Amino acid sequence: MSVSIDIAGLRPERVTAVPSPLAELGMALHALSEPGHHPGLQGWVTAVTARLDPHLADRMCEADFLWRTTFSDLFLPSAGTPDRAALPGGTLTEELDLLDKLSDEQFVDAALEFTCALPHGAPGAGPLTDEGLRRRSLELAAARGPRQTEFTERLLADPPRIRAWLRQFLQDCDEAFFAGTWSRLRHQLAADTRHKTELLRHKGLAEALAAVSPAVTLDEAAGRITVDKLGEGRTATGDGGLLLIPTSLGWPHLMVLHRYGWQPVLHYPVGSAAPAAPPTVEQLALRMTALSHPVRMRMCRDLARSAYTTGELARAHGMTAPETSRHLGVLKKAGLVTTRRRGRYVLHQLDVTVVARLGGDFLEGILR
């Protein structure tokens, strides 16, 4: 599974690395709503929550479906401009002005994408014009509770009113806590985008994407970028560009904006505790499958304490040597067991470092 970006015909000058204050505010709201996704931000979340005005906190819950489940495309409005060439603004106000430029249809479709499972990868009418989609949006909102239902009803009935509400809410968040956070983070994000720009200029797109994340690869012959994720999606730069937007608050999320008609965006974490080369989703699946078998789990218990030959493990677990070899093969293929030779004996041992990382790797894999 992966998300792919068709970049056939993409000109090098149309690839831009640039910070986005609105995208970072969206990520800040997500971290405040889902602190379990971001254990490294516990101190920041605690500090902000402790001084948050109760009225603002209540308003934050009113529309948290825009940032709690994942990350709404509304926080990347420059990608939705008709010319598919706009860049994020240098200030939050400039970015909110870009948000105001989205049509009501774009705004509503993006706002209801995740909670109401509206399609975003193909052209078509949205809930403002399609009565069937409108009913479906309201039905799915009702399943998520009265607050979601009320907000969705107001959004569909009067988009301009909700748009004004959201702009004022984001401005109030900026005044309450984000301005100070952005002042601290923007230097790191600017340094990262300068680095990516230098890589693009002197070493090319492949090197820049490798620096974005090991989960992002470029097939130059096919003209395609592939992002290793549990989700699936497709998009294309077409006659537009490609935006690389860093976030200091986003690890472990690596997100791809792939809405039809919008400029593709890679929204990637920087300055995180992520391992230099995290496992692919396929490797993660192999490891989870390998450890799910009770016999292999018991073998791992022994292999974590000492090195064993195949024969020793077979005797310890009451199995034949071929059976033991098959289980060891699964563990080795998953990268969980190392093998070394001592004379005529082949010894197997659990790679405790890999297993210890698996908890964090699993979290990163499912949240990427």
Tab-separated table of C-alpha atoms in Angstrom, residues 171-326:
chain	number	residue	atom	x	y	z
A	171	GLN	CA	-6.825	33.915	14.969
A	172	ASP	CA	-7.776	33.437	18.617
A	173	CYS	CA	-5.568	30.323	18.806
A	174	ASP	CA	-2.711	32.350	17.382
A	175	GLU	CA	-3.143	34.996	20.044
A	176	ALA	CA	-3.600	32.465	22.856
A	177	PHE	CA	-0.679	30.122	22.224
A	178	PHE	CA	0.456	29.687	18.639
A	179	ALA	CA	2.251	32.991	17.982
A	180	GLY	CA	4.866	32.151	20.596
A	181	THR	CA	5.185	28.586	19.354
A	182	TRP	CA	5.586	29.736	15.735
A	183	SER	CA	8.190	32.298	16.731
A	184	ARG	CA	10.221	29.476	18.238
A	185	LEU	CA	9.714	26.922	15.459
A	186	ARG	CA	9.859	28.994	12.286
A	187	HIS	CA	13.659	29.271	12.349
A	188	GLN	CA	14.062	25.490	12.345
A	189	LEU	CA	11.508	25.140	9.544
A	190	ALA	CA	13.167	27.877	7.496
A	191	ALA	CA	16.555	26.185	7.911
A	192	ASP	CA	15.072	22.880	6.761
A	193	THR	CA	13.502	24.400	3.665
A	194	ARG	CA	16.786	26.130	2.799
A	195	HIS	CA	18.507	22.760	3.028
A	196	LYS	CA	15.896	21.096	0.815
A	197	THR	CA	16.161	23.955	-1.684
A	198	GLU	CA	19.922	23.500	-1.899
A	199	LEU	CA	19.473	19.766	-2.460
A	200	LEU	CA	16.928	20.428	-5.205
A	201	ARG	CA	19.233	22.932	-6.871
A	202	HIS	CA	22.493	21.024	-6.688
A	203	LYS	CA	21.613	17.312	-6.347
A	204	GLY	CA	18.114	16.942	-7.745
A	205	LEU	CA	14.686	15.796	-6.664
A	206	ALA	CA	15.711	12.269	-5.662
A	207	GLU	CA	18.185	13.552	-3.057
A	208	ALA	CA	15.709	16.097	-1.718
A	209	LEU	CA	12.988	13.463	-1.332
A	210	ALA	CA	15.407	11.090	0.390
A	211	ALA	CA	16.073	13.888	2.890
A	212	VAL	CA	12.327	14.362	3.415
A	213	SER	CA	11.880	10.756	4.595
A	214	PRO	CA	13.209	7.278	3.812
A	215	ALA	CA	9.557	6.397	3.166
A	216	VAL	CA	9.533	8.648	0.075
A	217	THR	CA	11.117	7.320	-3.122
A	218	LEU	CA	11.402	8.563	-6.688
A	219	ASP	CA	11.194	6.404	-9.786
A	220	GLU	CA	12.658	8.800	-12.336
A	221	ALA	CA	12.054	6.482	-15.282
A	222	ALA	CA	8.362	6.144	-14.446
A	223	GLY	CA	8.016	9.766	-13.392
A	224	ARG	CA	6.459	8.789	-10.079
A	225	ILE	CA	6.966	9.513	-6.392
A	226	THR	CA	5.874	6.753	-4.006
A	227	VAL	CA	5.177	7.323	-0.317
A	228	ASP	CA	5.171	4.159	1.780
A	229	LYS	CA	1.958	4.387	3.811
A	230	LEU	CA	-0.780	2.051	5.019
A	231	GLY	CA	-3.286	4.152	3.086
A	232	GLU	CA	-3.677	4.228	-0.678
A	233	GLY	CA	-4.068	7.170	-3.030
A	234	ARG	CA	-3.020	8.686	-6.315
A	235	THR	CA	-2.470	12.215	-7.513
A	236	ALA	CA	-0.533	14.068	-10.184
A	237	THR	CA	1.240	17.370	-10.485
A	238	GLY	CA	-0.155	17.875	-13.986
A	239	ASP	CA	0.438	21.486	-14.995
A	240	GLY	CA	0.971	22.483	-11.361
A	241	GLY	CA	3.812	22.094	-8.915
A	242	LEU	CA	4.839	20.056	-5.884
A	243	LEU	CA	5.102	21.544	-2.397
A	244	LEU	CA	7.414	20.222	0.332
A	245	ILE	CA	6.176	21.597	3.666
A	246	PRO	CA	7.981	20.709	6.915
A	247	THR	CA	6.465	20.476	10.392
A	248	SER	CA	8.243	20.523	13.746
A	249	LEU	CA	5.171	19.210	15.587
A	250	GLY	CA	4.163	16.436	13.229
A	251	TRP	CA	6.220	13.321	13.913
A	252	PRO	CA	5.328	10.501	13.238
A	253	HIS	CA	2.883	11.783	10.611
A	254	LEU	CA	4.079	11.931	7.009
A	255	MET	CA	1.155	13.203	4.996
A	256	VAL	CA	0.385	13.558	1.319
A	257	LEU	CA	-2.271	15.941	0.057
A	258	HIS	CA	-3.788	14.120	-2.907
A	259	ARG	CA	-7.108	15.907	-3.441
A	260	TYR	CA	-8.319	16.031	-7.049
A	261	GLY	CA	-7.510	19.351	-8.704
A	262	TRP	CA	-5.230	20.493	-5.870
A	263	GLN	CA	-1.465	20.869	-5.982
A	264	PRO	CA	0.197	17.792	-4.396
A	265	VAL	CA	1.888	18.415	-1.045
A	266	LEU	CA	4.325	16.367	1.027
A	267	HIS	CA	3.890	17.475	4.652
A	268	TYR	CA	6.786	15.923	6.521
A	269	PRO	CA	8.250	15.980	10.071
A	270	VAL	CA	11.649	17.468	10.893
A	271	GLY	CA	13.752	17.492	14.035
A	272	SER	CA	12.047	14.397	15.402
A	273	ALA	CA	13.192	11.339	17.263
A	274	ALA	CA	12.387	9.201	14.260
A	275	PRO	CA	14.972	6.556	13.372
A	276	ALA	CA	17.224	7.342	10.438
A	277	ALA	CA	15.814	4.467	8.405
A	278	PRO	CA	12.380	3.430	9.702
A	279	PRO	CA	11.033	0.087	8.470
A	280	THR	CA	8.765	-0.003	5.463
A	281	VAL	CA	5.123	-0.909	6.006
A	282	GLU	CA	5.896	-4.321	4.465
A	283	GLN	CA	8.747	-4.899	6.921
A	284	LEU	CA	6.539	-3.841	9.795
A	285	ALA	CA	3.838	-6.285	8.683
A	286	LEU	CA	6.412	-9.095	8.475
A	287	ARG	CA	7.599	-8.375	12.008
A	288	MET	CA	4.116	-8.216	13.476
A	289	THR	CA	3.144	-11.440	11.698
A	290	ALA	CA	6.320	-13.167	12.846
A	291	LEU	CA	5.704	-12.281	16.476
A	292	SER	CA	1.998	-13.160	16.386
A	293	HIS	CA	2.645	-16.931	16.389
A	294	PRO	CA	2.769	-18.411	19.937
A	295	VAL	CA	5.599	-20.811	19.089
A	296	ARG	CA	7.764	-18.033	17.702
A	297	MET	CA	6.986	-15.854	20.697
A	298	ARG	CA	8.248	-18.612	22.990
A	299	MET	CA	11.336	-19.063	20.826
A	300	CYS	CA	12.000	-15.328	21.063
A	301	ARG	CA	11.925	-15.603	24.842
A	302	ASP	CA	14.841	-18.036	24.689
A	303	LEU	CA	16.662	-16.226	21.896
A	304	ALA	CA	16.524	-12.967	23.821
A	305	ARG	CA	18.556	-14.538	26.629
A	306	SER	CA	21.182	-16.442	24.698
A	307	ALA	CA	22.233	-17.779	21.308
A	308	TYR	CA	20.929	-21.215	20.313
A	309	THR	CA	21.512	-23.677	17.528
A	310	THR	CA	18.553	-25.029	15.582
A	311	GLY	CA	18.923	-28.399	17.295
A	312	GLU	CA	18.949	-26.847	20.773
A	313	LEU	CA	15.792	-24.894	20.042
A	314	ALA	CA	14.107	-27.974	18.591
A	315	ARG	CA	14.798	-29.978	21.749
A	316	ALA	CA	13.768	-27.104	24.023
A	317	HIS	CA	10.404	-26.732	22.300
A	318	GLY	CA	9.697	-30.362	21.456
A	319	MET	CA	9.748	-29.833	17.700
A	320	THR	CA	11.555	-31.352	14.764
A	321	ALA	CA	14.557	-29.577	13.290
A	322	PRO	CA	12.685	-28.754	10.030
A	323	GLU	CA	9.805	-27.216	11.994
A	324	THR	CA	12.240	-25.140	14.018
A	325	SER	CA	14.061	-24.040	10.884
A	326	ARG	CA	10.802	-22.847	9.330
